[in-house]
Amino acid sequence: MPNTYFLQAQDGRRRPDNRFHLRKTHSLQKVREKLIEGGLLLCAALSVFITLGTVLTLAIEGMPFFREVPLLQFLTETTWTPLFYEKHYGILPLLSGTLLTTAIAMAVALPMGLITAIYLSEYVPTTMATVAKSALEMLAAVPTVVYGYFALLFVTPFLKRWIPTLASFNALSPGIVMGIMIIPMVASLSEDAMRSVPRGLREGGYALGSTRFQVAVKIVLPAALSGVAASFILSMSRAIGETMIVTIAAGLRPTLTMNPLVPIQTITTYIAQVSMGDIPVGTLEYNTIFAVAIALFIVTFVLNIMSFLLKQRFRETYA
Amino acid sequence: MRPGSGSRRARTINGFLDRLFSVVGLVCTVTGFFVLLFLLFDVGRTGLARLDWAFLTGVSSRHPQKSGILVAWVGTLWIIVLTGMIAVPIGIAAASFLEEYAGKNRWTHFIELNIANLAGVPSIIYGLFGVAVFVRGMDLTRSILAGAMTMATLILPMIILSTREAIHAVPGSLREASFALGASQWQTLWHQTLPAATPGILTGVILALSRAIGEAAPMMAMGALAYITFLPVPPFSPAPPYLNTAGLFSPFTVLPIQIFGWVSRPQQAFSINAAAAIVVLLGMTFLMNGIAAVLRYRYQKKRMG
């Protein structure tokens, strides 16, 4: 029997039937309700304005740079020396530095995070997995400046014992530390995805005599693939945007190299370096940080959206 | 070859793989903890010896032995309280709208997509946004207020996402009972749904604020300085009007920036200072995370029992 007090909206949500209310409530209250709804909508829309503001800021402040330096030169030149007497504006060294530290971090975080996720979702009882996950979150709670300290003053000297050619500032040590920092993110999000795979699929596998490992790798992992991929992509975006660890431990020398043992510079480090320095606002030197920030924003934007859409597709399959 | 022998061998291999993985999985899971313990041990060994009352109540100086973190931790406190005052109401309002009011249409999807992206935007870009909009656009200079507003933009998406989850977890029967008694949508939200979701919301808020305590990148992009030797005017005064807003507009530094300033100096005495300041920063972060964990635990127990 239909409930007369509610309207069943298209999305399945129930709302009070306003036609029914009209007779009872004061019109003043109706106005109040509308005002409140408008206020809440404004707060929700604020996030859109923040995005717009960010895009506009980057575009407006980056524009003077691209008026002086052609886009092609920016994307193809192989040296980045905007602060030197002889200026070159090629972003490739900063991109290679970012790529290098990110690749090292991913090489640590993806396998470790995925194995942890499989272990927690398929091998361990739920209660223990919850405890382990919240304990792992401690790793994610440590401020990045602390990881930077750890990378520079502990990991680099430690690695130097095995690799004597390692420079004091390098990509390897901050990359590894960044990877460890990201493990909980990969583990937690992948575990969520795997846990939401329906139990029936697993039981089918077990009924055919599969081991836990076979069920995990051949049934659960493929079924949760889009959710797992979403977690990988999101953590990659996180590594690309990480600032403090690389600023402290990777150096300030933009170098087009894939050698993890020498000082490099990432996009984020360059922005931090110029912001902390005393370069006057409005000069071409200052505007370079907005030009590289545009590149950073575009890369992370694409990754974030990809991750969101993948996650949504995953939810639609199993919700 | 006897039939079935292949499958028996396969079974042994599979059984071996299964047991092997239960070891590998355990090792991978605990590796993170060991690294964390190592980090804590390393920092604690260096930092605890340096940590004393004079360090907590001294201002920064060129001489590492005379330096202290008073300005830094007071700055962090200011920033956190203000950030919370700005971001929490807006975040809860936005989440309430998206959960309770918005229909499932293209606009809602667009806002959701937008928030998901914002949550992943590198924090240093928020710093650039803060410089352009708050520091220069609103002419707030590099003040506490500009810093708090930047930080609030950074943690807003986090608060919205966690609040939505908390509101979503409130059983629908509660709302229906309230509607049935003639309450309006806002009355239901304010008197029933939000109070029921409070523990969950609080957990998310605390976690977001603890993230804000440790964030240095946006403050760096804003050009916050490590060497400030005076405190902002305190917000409360003993005489009427009791509140003083002058402090909002003073320059500031925060603990992570102070630590960064010390780490990037080559002298060892400064890195010892950094370790001591890290002990304080980690203490604050873990305290907040601990409170959040206890809240979540109690909440879950209450919901189940």
Coordinates of C-alpha atoms in Angstrom, one line a residue:
Chain A
M1 CA 0.0 0.0 0.0
P2 CA 1.4 3.4 -0.9
N3 CA 2.5 5.6 2.0
T4 CA 0.6 8.9 1.7
Y5 CA 3.0 10.8 3.9
F6 CA 6.0 10.4 1.6
L7 CA 6.8 11.0 -2.0
Q8 CA 8.9 8.3 -3.5
A9 CA 11.4 10.2 -5.6
Q10 CA 13.0 8.8 -8.7
D11 CA 16.2 8.1 -6.8
G12 CA 14.4 6.0 -4.2
R13 CA 14.7 8.6 -1.5
R14 CA 11.7 9.4 0.6
R15 CA 10.8 13.0 1.2
P16 CA 8.0 14.5 3.2
D17 CA 5.0 15.1 1.0
N18 CA 4.9 18.9 0.7
R19 CA 1.3 18.9 -0.5
F20 CA 0.3 17.3 2.7
H21 CA 2.4 19.7 4.8
L22 CA 1.0 22.8 3.1
R23 CA -2.1 22.8 5.2
K24 CA -0.3 22.4 8.5
T25 CA 2.9 24.4 8.3
H26 CA 3.2 28.1 8.5
S27 CA 4.3 29.7 5.3
L28 CA 7.1 31.4 7.2
Q29 CA 8.6 28.0 7.9
K30 CA 8.4 27.1 4.3
V31 CA 10.4 30.1 3.4
R32 CA 12.9 29.1 6.1
E33 CA 13.2 25.6 4.7
K34 CA 13.9 27.0 1.2
L35 CA 16.5 29.4 2.6
I36 CA 18.3 26.7 4.4
E37 CA 18.3 24.4 1.4
G38 CA 19.7 27.3 -0.6
G39 CA 22.5 27.8 2.0
L40 CA 23.4 24.2 2.0
L41 CA 23.5 24.1 -1.8
L42 CA 25.8 27.1 -1.8
C43 CA 28.2 25.2 0.5
A44 CA 28.1 22.2 -1.8
A45 CA 28.7 24.5 -4.8
L46 CA 31.6 26.1 -3.1
S47 CA 33.8 23.1 -4.0
V48 CA 33.1 23.9 -7.7
F49 CA 34.2 27.5 -7.2
I50 CA 37.4 26.3 -5.5
T51 CA 38.2 24.2 -8.6
L52 CA 37.3 27.1 -10.9
G53 CA 39.4 29.4 -8.8
T54 CA 42.4 27.1 -8.9
V55 CA 42.1 26.7 -12.7
L56 CA 41.7 30.5 -13.2
T57 CA 44.6 31.3 -10.8
L58 CA 46.9 28.9 -12.7
A59 CA 45.7 30.2 -16.1
I60 CA 46.0 33.9 -15.3
E61 CA 49.3 33.7 -13.5
G62 CA 50.8 31.3 -16.0
M63 CA 49.7 33.3 -19.1
P64 CA 52.6 35.8 -19.0
F65 CA 55.0 32.9 -19.1
F66 CA 53.5 31.4 -22.1
R67 CA 53.5 34.8 -23.9
E68 CA 57.3 34.8 -23.6
V69 CA 58.1 31.2 -24.0
P70 CA 56.4 29.2 -26.8
L71 CA 54.6 26.0 -25.6
L72 CA 56.7 23.8 -27.9
Q73 CA 59.9 25.1 -26.4
F74 CA 58.5 24.5 -22.9
L75 CA 57.6 20.9 -23.7
T76 CA 60.7 19.9 -25.7
E77 CA 63.8 21.8 -24.4
T78 CA 65.9 19.6 -22.2
T79 CA 67.3 22.1 -19.7
W80 CA 65.5 24.0 -17.0
T81 CA 67.4 27.0 -15.7
P82 CA 65.0 29.9 -15.4
L83 CA 66.8 31.2 -12.3
F84 CA 70.2 31.4 -14.0
Y85 CA 71.8 34.0 -16.1
E86 CA 71.4 31.9 -19.2
K87 CA 67.8 30.9 -19.1
H88 CA 66.3 27.7 -20.5
Y89 CA 62.7 26.8 -20.1
G90 CA 62.3 23.1 -20.8
I91 CA 60.1 21.3 -18.4
L92 CA 61.5 17.8 -19.3
P93 CA 64.1 17.7 -16.5
L94 CA 61.4 18.5 -13.9
L95 CA 59.1 15.9 -15.5
S96 CA 61.8 13.2 -15.5
G97 CA 62.6 14.0 -11.9
T98 CA 58.9 13.6 -10.9
L99 CA 58.5 10.5 -13.0
L100 CA 61.6 8.9 -11.4
T101 CA 60.6 9.5 -7.8
T102 CA 57.1 8.4 -8.6
A103 CA 58.2 5.2 -10.3
I104 CA 60.4 4.3 -7.4
A105 CA 57.6 4.9 -4.9
M106 CA 55.2 2.8 -7.0
A107 CA 57.7 0.0 -7.2
V108 CA 57.6 -0.1 -3.4
A109 CA 53.9 0.7 -2.8
L110 CA 52.1 -1.3 -5.4
P111 CA 53.4 -4.8 -4.7
M112 CA 53.5 -4.3 -0.9
G113 CA 50.1 -2.7 -0.8
L114 CA 48.5 -5.3 -3.1
I115 CA 50.0 -8.2 -1.2
T116 CA 48.9 -6.7 2.1
A117 CA 45.4 -6.1 0.7
I118 CA 45.1 -9.7 -0.6
Y119 CA 46.4 -11.0 2.8
L120 CA 44.0 -8.9 4.8
S121 CA 40.9 -9.6 2.7
E122 CA 41.4 -13.4 2.0
Y123 CA 43.6 -14.8 4.7
V124 CA 42.7 -12.9 7.9
P125 CA 39.4 -12.7 9.8
T126 CA 37.5 -9.4 9.4
T127 CA 38.1 -8.2 12.9
M128 CA 41.8 -8.7 12.6
A129 CA 41.9 -7.0 9.2
T130 CA 40.1 -4.0 10.7
V131 CA 42.6 -3.7 13.5
A132 CA 45.6 -4.1 11.0
K133 CA 44.1 -1.5 8.7
S134 CA 43.7 1.1 11.4
A135 CA 47.2 0.4 12.6
L136 CA 48.5 0.9 9.1
E137 CA 46.7 4.2 9.0
M138 CA 49.3 5.4 11.5
L139 CA 51.8 5.2 8.7
A140 CA 49.6 7.5 6.6
A141 CA 49.1 9.9 9.6
V142 CA 52.8 10.7 9.9
P143 CA 53.4 14.2 8.5
T144 CA 55.4 14.2 5.3
V145 CA 58.0 16.5 6.7
V146 CA 58.9 13.8 9.2
Y147 CA 59.3 11.3 6.3
G148 CA 61.6 13.9 4.6
Y149 CA 63.8 14.0 7.8
F150 CA 63.8 10.2 7.8
A151 CA 64.8 9.9 4.2
L152 CA 67.6 12.5 4.4
L153 CA 69.1 11.6 7.7
F154 CA 68.4 7.9 8.0
V155 CA 67.6 6.1 4.8
T156 CA 70.2 7.9 2.6
P157 CA 73.2 7.3 5.0
F158 CA 71.9 3.7 5.4
L159 CA 71.8 3.1 1.6
K160 CA 75.2 4.7 1.2
R161 CA 76.7 1.7 3.0
W162 CA 75.6 -0.5 0.2
I163 CA 75.8 2.0 -2.7
P164 CA 78.9 4.1 -2.2
T165 CA 78.2 6.2 -5.2
L166 CA 74.9 7.5 -3.8
A167 CA 74.8 11.2 -3.6
S168 CA 73.6 12.9 -0.4
F169 CA 70.6 14.2 -2.3
N170 CA 69.1 11.6 -4.7
A171 CA 65.8 10.2 -6.0
L172 CA 66.2 6.7 -4.6
S173 CA 65.8 7.4 -0.9
P174 CA 62.9 9.8 -1.0
G175 CA 61.2 7.5 -3.6
I176 CA 61.4 4.5 -1.3
V177 CA 60.2 6.5 1.7
M178 CA 57.3 7.9 -0.3
G179 CA 56.4 4.3 -1.4
I180 CA 56.3 3.2 2.3
M181 CA 54.1 6.2 3.1
I182 CA 51.7 5.2 0.3
I183 CA 51.4 1.5 1.2
P184 CA 48.4 2.1 3.5
M185 CA 46.5 3.9 0.8
V186 CA 47.0 1.1 -1.8
A187 CA 46.3 -1.6 0.8
S188 CA 43.2 0.0 2.3
L189 CA 41.5 1.0 -0.9
S190 CA 42.3 -2.3 -2.7
E191 CA 41.2 -4.3 0.4
D192 CA 37.9 -2.4 0.3
A193 CA 37.4 -3.4 -3.3
M194 CA 38.3 -7.0 -2.8
R195 CA 36.1 -7.3 0.3
S196 CA 33.1 -6.1 -1.6
V197 CA 33.4 -9.0 -4.2
P198 CA 30.3 -11.2 -3.5
R199 CA 30.9 -14.2 -1.4
G200 CA 29.2 -16.5 -3.8
L201 CA 32.1 -16.1 -6.3
R202 CA 34.6 -17.2 -3.6
E203 CA 32.4 -20.1 -2.5
G204 CA 32.2 -21.3 -6.1
G205 CA 36.0 -21.4 -6.2
Y206 CA 36.3 -23.2 -2.9
A207 CA 33.6 -25.7 -3.9
L208 CA 35.8 -26.7 -6.9
G209 CA 38.7 -27.4 -4.6
S210 CA 40.7 -24.1 -5.0
T211 CA 43.1 -22.9 -2.3
R212 CA 42.8 -19.5 -0.8
F213 CA 45.7 -18.3 -3.0
Q214 CA 43.9 -19.6 -6.2
V215 CA 40.6 -17.9 -5.1
A216 CA 42.4 -14.7 -4.4
V217 CA 44.4 -14.5 -7.6
K218 CA 42.1 -16.1 -10.1
I219 CA 38.7 -15.0 -8.8
V220 CA 38.7 -12.1 -6.4
L221 CA 41.5 -10.1 -7.9
P222 CA 40.1 -10.2 -11.5
A223 CA 36.6 -9.4 -10.1
A224 CA 37.9 -6.4 -8.1
L225 CA 40.3 -5.3 -10.8
S226 CA 38.7 -1.9 -11.6
G227 CA 38.6 -1.1 -7.8
V228 CA 42.2 -2.1 -7.4
A229 CA 43.3 -0.1 -10.5
A230 CA 41.5 2.9 -9.0
S231 CA 43.6 2.7 -5.9
F232 CA 46.8 2.3 -7.9
I233 CA 46.0 5.4 -10.0
L234 CA 45.0 7.5 -7.0
S235 CA 48.2 6.6 -5.1
M236 CA 50.2 7.5 -8.3
S237 CA 48.6 10.9 -8.3
R238 CA 49.5 11.3 -4.6
A239 CA 53.2 10.4 -5.3
I240 CA 53.4 12.9 -8.2
G241 CA 52.0 15.7 -6.0
E242 CA 54.1 14.9 -2.9
T243 CA 56.2 17.9 -2.0
M244 CA 58.0 17.7 1.3
I245 CA 59.9 14.4 1.1
V246 CA 61.4 15.2 -2.3
T247 CA 62.1 18.9 -1.3
I248 CA 64.1 17.7 1.7
A249 CA 65.8 14.6 0.3
A250 CA 66.0 14.7 -3.5
G251 CA 67.9 17.9 -4.1
L252 CA 67.3 21.1 -6.1
R253 CA 69.1 20.3 -9.3
P254 CA 66.9 19.8 -12.4
T255 CA 68.6 17.0 -14.4
L256 CA 67.2 15.0 -17.3
T257 CA 68.2 11.6 -16.1
M258 CA 66.8 8.2 -15.0
N259 CA 69.7 7.6 -12.7
P260 CA 68.3 7.3 -9.1
L261 CA 71.6 8.0 -7.4
V262 CA 72.1 11.7 -8.3
P263 CA 70.3 14.8 -7.2
I264 CA 67.2 15.7 -9.2
Q265 CA 64.3 18.2 -8.9
T266 CA 60.6 17.5 -9.2
I267 CA 57.9 19.9 -10.2
T268 CA 56.6 20.3 -6.7
T269 CA 60.2 20.9 -5.4
Y270 CA 60.7 23.7 -7.9
I271 CA 57.5 25.4 -6.8
A272 CA 58.5 25.1 -3.2
Q273 CA 62.0 26.4 -3.9
V274 CA 60.8 29.5 -5.7
S275 CA 58.0 30.2 -3.2
M276 CA 60.4 30.1 -0.3
G277 CA 63.0 32.2 -2.1
D278 CA 63.0 36.0 -2.6
I279 CA 62.0 36.2 -6.2
P280 CA 59.7 39.2 -6.7
V281 CA 56.1 38.5 -7.5
G282 CA 55.1 39.3 -11.1
T283 CA 58.5 38.6 -12.8
L284 CA 58.9 35.9 -15.4
E285 CA 61.0 33.9 -13.0
Y286 CA 58.1 33.9 -10.5
N287 CA 55.5 33.0 -13.2
T288 CA 57.4 29.9 -14.1
I289 CA 56.0 28.2 -11.0
F290 CA 52.5 28.6 -12.3
A291 CA 53.5 27.3 -15.7
V292 CA 54.9 24.1 -14.1
A293 CA 51.9 24.0 -11.7
I294 CA 49.6 23.8 -14.8
A295 CA 51.4 20.7 -15.9
L296 CA 51.2 19.2 -12.4
F297 CA 47.5 20.0 -12.1
I298 CA 46.6 18.5 -15.5
V299 CA 48.5 15.3 -14.8
T300 CA 46.9 14.8 -11.4
F301 CA 43.5 15.9 -12.6
V302 CA 43.5 13.2 -15.3
L303 CA 44.6 10.5 -12.8
N304 CA 42.1 11.6 -10.2
I305 CA 39.2 11.5 -12.6
M306 CA 40.3 8.2 -14.1
S307 CA 40.4 6.7 -10.6
F308 CA 37.0 8.1 -9.7
L309 CA 35.3 6.7 -12.8
L310 CA 37.0 3.3 -12.4
K311 CA 35.8 3.2 -8.8
Q312 CA 32.3 4.1 -9.8
R313 CA 32.2 1.4 -12.5
F314 CA 33.3 -1.1 -9.8
R315 CA 30.6 0.1 -7.5
E316 CA 27.9 -0.2 -10.2
T317 CA 29.0 -3.8 -10.8
Y318 CA 28.7 -5.0 -7.3
A319 CA 26.4 -2.6 -5.4
Chain B
M1 CA 51.9 -42.2 -16.3
R2 CA 49.0 -42.9 -14.0
P3 CA 46.0 -40.8 -14.5
G4 CA 45.5 -38.2 -11.9
S5 CA 49.2 -37.9 -10.9
G6 CA 49.4 -34.5 -12.6
S7 CA 46.5 -33.2 -10.7
R8 CA 48.0 -34.5 -7.5
R9 CA 51.3 -32.7 -8.2
A10 CA 49.3 -29.5 -9.1
R11 CA 47.6 -29.8 -5.8
T12 CA 50.9 -30.0 -3.9
I13 CA 52.2 -26.9 -5.7
N14 CA 49.0 -25.1 -5.1
G15 CA 49.0 -26.0 -1.4
F16 CA 52.6 -24.8 -1.2
L17 CA 51.8 -21.5 -2.9
D18 CA 48.9 -21.0 -0.5
R19 CA 51.1 -21.5 2.5
L20 CA 53.9 -19.4 1.0
F21 CA 51.6 -16.5 0.5
S22 CA 50.3 -16.6 4.0
V23 CA 53.9 -15.9 5.1
V24 CA 54.7 -13.4 2.4
G25 CA 51.4 -11.5 3.1
L26 CA 52.2 -11.4 6.8
V27 CA 55.7 -10.1 6.1
C28 CA 54.4 -7.4 3.8
T29 CA 51.7 -6.3 6.3
V30 CA 54.1 -5.9 9.2
T31 CA 57.0 -4.3 7.2
G32 CA 55.2 -1.0 7.4
F33 CA 55.0 -1.2 11.2
F34 CA 58.7 -2.0 11.5
V35 CA 59.6 1.0 9.3
L36 CA 57.3 3.1 11.5
L37 CA 58.9 1.8 14.7
F38 CA 62.3 2.4 13.3
L39 CA 61.4 5.9 12.4
L40 CA 60.0 6.6 15.9
F41 CA 63.1 5.0 17.5
D42 CA 65.5 7.0 15.3
V43 CA 63.7 10.4 15.9
G44 CA 63.1 9.7 19.5
R45 CA 66.7 8.8 20.2
T46 CA 67.9 12.0 18.8
G47 CA 65.0 14.3 19.7
L48 CA 64.0 13.4 23.3
A49 CA 67.3 14.4 24.8
R50 CA 66.9 17.9 23.3
L51 CA 63.3 18.3 24.4
D52 CA 63.0 20.4 27.5
W53 CA 61.0 23.3 28.9
A54 CA 63.3 25.9 27.5
F55 CA 62.9 24.3 24.0
L56 CA 59.1 24.5 24.3
T57 CA 59.0 28.1 25.5
G58 CA 61.9 29.6 23.5
V59 CA 61.8 31.4 20.2
S60 CA 64.0 30.6 17.1
S61 CA 67.5 31.9 17.1
R62 CA 70.6 31.7 15.1
H63 CA 72.2 29.6 17.8
P64 CA 70.7 26.1 17.6
Q65 CA 71.1 25.5 21.4
K66 CA 69.1 28.6 22.2
S67 CA 66.4 28.0 19.7
G68 CA 62.9 26.9 20.7
I69 CA 59.5 26.1 19.1
L70 CA 57.1 28.4 21.0
V71 CA 56.1 30.5 18.0
A72 CA 55.8 27.4 15.9
W73 CA 53.5 25.4 18.1
V74 CA 51.4 28.5 19.0
G75 CA 51.1 29.1 15.2
T76 CA 50.0 25.5 14.6
L77 CA 47.4 25.9 17.3
W78 CA 46.0 29.1 15.8
I79 CA 45.9 27.6 12.3
I80 CA 44.2 24.4 13.5
V81 CA 41.5 26.1 15.5
L82 CA 40.7 28.6 12.7
T83 CA 40.9 26.0 10.0
G84 CA 38.3 23.9 11.9
M85 CA 36.1 26.9 12.4
I86 CA 36.0 27.6 8.7
A87 CA 36.1 24.2 7.1
V88 CA 33.8 22.1 9.5
P89 CA 30.5 24.0 9.2
I90 CA 30.9 24.4 5.4
G91 CA 31.9 20.8 5.0
I92 CA 29.0 19.4 7.0
A93 CA 26.6 21.7 5.2
A94 CA 27.9 20.6 1.8
A95 CA 27.7 16.9 2.8
S96 CA 24.2 17.3 4.2
F97 CA 23.1 18.8 0.9
L98 CA 24.6 16.1 -1.2
E99 CA 23.2 13.3 1.1
E100 CA 19.8 14.5 2.0
Y101 CA 18.7 17.1 -0.5
A102 CA 20.3 16.6 -3.8
G103 CA 18.6 14.2 -6.3
K104 CA 20.5 11.8 -8.4
N105 CA 21.0 14.0 -11.4
R106 CA 23.8 15.2 -13.6
W107 CA 24.6 18.2 -11.4
T108 CA 25.1 16.1 -8.3
H109 CA 27.3 13.8 -10.3
F110 CA 29.3 16.7 -11.4
I111 CA 29.8 18.1 -7.9
E112 CA 30.8 14.6 -6.7
L113 CA 33.4 14.2 -9.5
N114 CA 34.6 17.7 -8.6
I115 CA 35.1 16.8 -4.9
A116 CA 36.8 13.6 -5.7
N117 CA 39.3 15.5 -7.9
L118 CA 39.8 18.2 -5.2
A119 CA 40.6 15.5 -2.7
G120 CA 43.5 14.5 -4.9
V121 CA 44.8 17.8 -6.0
P122 CA 48.5 18.2 -4.7
S123 CA 48.5 20.3 -1.6
I124 CA 51.1 22.6 -3.0
I125 CA 48.6 23.8 -5.6
Y126 CA 46.3 24.8 -2.8
G127 CA 49.1 26.9 -1.6
L128 CA 49.4 28.7 -4.9
F129 CA 45.6 29.2 -4.9
G130 CA 45.9 30.6 -1.4
V131 CA 48.6 33.0 -2.4
A132 CA 46.6 34.3 -5.4
V133 CA 43.2 34.5 -3.8
F134 CA 43.7 35.1 0.0
V135 CA 47.2 36.6 0.3
R136 CA 47.0 38.9 -2.7
G137 CA 43.4 38.9 -3.9
M138 CA 41.8 39.6 -0.5
D139 CA 45.0 41.4 0.6
L140 CA 45.3 39.4 3.8
T141 CA 49.1 39.2 3.4
R142 CA 50.9 36.2 4.8
S143 CA 48.7 36.2 7.9
I144 CA 47.3 33.5 10.1
L145 CA 43.8 34.1 8.6
A146 CA 45.2 33.6 5.0
G147 CA 47.0 30.4 6.2
A148 CA 43.9 29.1 7.9
M149 CA 41.7 29.8 4.8
T150 CA 44.2 28.0 2.6
M151 CA 44.3 25.0 4.9
A152 CA 40.5 25.0 5.1
T153 CA 40.2 24.7 1.3
L154 CA 42.6 21.8 1.5
I155 CA 40.7 19.8 4.1
L156 CA 37.2 20.7 2.9
P157 CA 36.9 17.8 0.5
M158 CA 38.1 15.3 3.2
I159 CA 35.5 16.6 5.6
I160 CA 32.8 16.4 3.0
L161 CA 33.6 12.8 2.0
S162 CA 33.8 11.5 5.6
T163 CA 30.7 13.4 6.7
R164 CA 28.7 12.0 3.8
E165 CA 29.8 8.5 4.8
A166 CA 28.6 9.2 8.4
I167 CA 25.3 10.6 7.3
H168 CA 24.8 7.7 4.9
A169 CA 25.2 5.3 7.8
V170 CA 22.3 6.7 9.7
P171 CA 19.4 4.3 9.3
G172 CA 16.5 5.5 7.1
S173 CA 13.9 4.5 9.6
L174 CA 15.0 7.4 11.9
R175 CA 14.2 9.9 9.2
E176 CA 10.9 8.3 8.3
A177 CA 9.9 8.3 12.0
S178 CA 10.7 12.0 12.2
F179 CA 8.8 12.8 8.9
A180 CA 5.9 10.8 10.2
L181 CA 5.7 13.1 13.2
G182 CA 5.4 16.0 10.9
A183 CA 9.0 17.3 11.1
S184 CA 10.3 19.2 8.1
Q185 CA 13.3 18.1 6.2
W186 CA 15.6 20.6 8.0
Q187 CA 14.1 19.7 11.4
T188 CA 14.8 16.0 10.7
L189 CA 18.3 16.8 9.6
W190 CA 19.1 19.0 12.5
H191 CA 17.4 17.2 15.3
Q192 CA 17.7 13.5 14.2
T193 CA 20.2 12.7 11.4
L194 CA 23.1 15.0 12.3
P195 CA 23.1 14.1 16.0
A196 CA 23.0 10.4 15.1
A197 CA 25.9 10.9 12.7
T198 CA 28.0 13.0 15.1
P199 CA 30.5 10.4 16.2
G200 CA 31.3 9.5 12.6
I201 CA 31.5 13.2 11.6
L202 CA 33.8 14.0 14.5
T203 CA 36.1 11.1 13.6
G204 CA 36.4 12.4 10.1
V205 CA 36.9 16.0 11.3
I206 CA 39.7 15.1 13.7
L207 CA 41.5 13.0 11.1
A208 CA 41.3 15.9 8.6
L209 CA 42.6 18.4 11.2
S210 CA 45.4 16.1 12.1
R211 CA 46.4 16.0 8.4
A212 CA 46.3 19.8 8.4
I213 CA 48.7 19.9 11.4
G214 CA 51.3 18.1 9.4
E215 CA 50.9 19.8 6.1
A216 CA 53.8 22.0 5.2
A217 CA 53.6 22.3 1.4
P218 CA 50.8 24.8 1.1
M219 CA 52.4 26.9 3.8
M220 CA 55.6 26.8 1.9
A221 CA 53.9 27.9 -1.3
M222 CA 52.4 30.8 0.7
G223 CA 55.9 31.7 1.8
A224 CA 55.4 31.2 5.5
L225 CA 58.7 32.0 7.2
A226 CA 60.6 29.9 9.7
Y227 CA 62.1 32.8 11.6
I228 CA 59.5 34.7 13.4
T229 CA 60.4 35.7 17.0
F230 CA 57.1 37.1 18.3
L231 CA 53.8 35.7 19.1
P232 CA 50.4 36.9 17.7
V233 CA 48.2 39.0 19.9
P234 CA 46.3 36.5 22.1
P235 CA 42.6 36.1 21.0
F236 CA 41.2 36.6 24.5
S237 CA 41.7 39.6 26.8
P238 CA 40.7 39.9 30.4
A239 CA 38.9 43.2 29.9
P240 CA 35.8 43.8 27.6
P241 CA 35.3 43.1 24.7
Y242 CA 37.2 40.0 25.8
L243 CA 37.9 39.0 22.2
N244 CA 40.8 40.4 20.2
T245 CA 41.0 39.7 16.4
A246 CA 44.4 41.5 15.9
G247 CA 46.1 38.1 16.1
L248 CA 44.4 37.0 12.9
F249 CA 46.5 39.3 10.8
S250 CA 49.9 38.7 12.2
P251 CA 52.6 36.7 10.4
F252 CA 53.1 33.1 11.6
T253 CA 55.0 29.9 11.3
V254 CA 53.9 26.4 12.0
L255 CA 55.7 23.3 13.3
P256 CA 56.3 21.6 10.0
I257 CA 57.8 24.7 8.5
Q258 CA 60.0 25.1 11.5
I259 CA 61.2 21.5 11.1
F260 CA 61.8 22.0 7.4
G261 CA 63.8 25.1 8.1
W262 CA 66.0 23.1 10.5
V263 CA 66.3 20.0 8.4
S264 CA 67.6 21.9 5.4
R265 CA 70.5 23.3 7.4
P266 CA 73.7 21.3 7.2
Q267 CA 74.8 21.7 10.9
Q268 CA 74.0 18.7 13.0
A269 CA 72.8 20.8 16.0
F270 CA 69.9 22.0 13.8
S271 CA 68.9 18.5 12.8
I272 CA 68.8 17.6 16.5
N273 CA 66.4 20.5 17.0
A274 CA 64.4 19.2 14.1
A275 CA 64.1 15.8 15.7
A276 CA 63.0 17.3 19.0
A277 CA 60.3 19.4 17.1
I278 CA 59.2 16.2 15.3
V279 CA 58.7 14.5 18.6
V280 CA 56.2 17.3 19.5
L281 CA 54.5 17.2 16.1
L282 CA 54.2 13.4 16.1
G283 CA 52.8 13.6 19.7
M284 CA 50.1 16.0 18.5
T285 CA 49.3 14.0 15.4
F286 CA 49.1 10.6 17.2
L287 CA 47.0 12.1 20.0
M288 CA 44.4 13.3 17.5
N289 CA 44.5 10.0 15.6
G290 CA 44.1 8.2 18.9
I291 CA 41.0 10.2 19.9
A292 CA 39.5 9.5 16.4
A293 CA 40.2 5.8 16.8
V294 CA 38.6 5.6 20.2
L295 CA 35.5 7.5 18.9
R296 CA 35.2 5.2 16.0
Y297 CA 35.5 2.2 18.2
R298 CA 32.9 3.3 20.7
Y299 CA 30.6 4.3 17.9
Q300 CA 30.8 0.9 16.2
K301 CA 30.3 -0.9 19.5
K302 CA 27.2 1.2 20.2
R303 CA 25.8 0.6 16.7
M304 CA 26.2 -3.1 17.0
G305 CA 25.2 -3.6 20.7

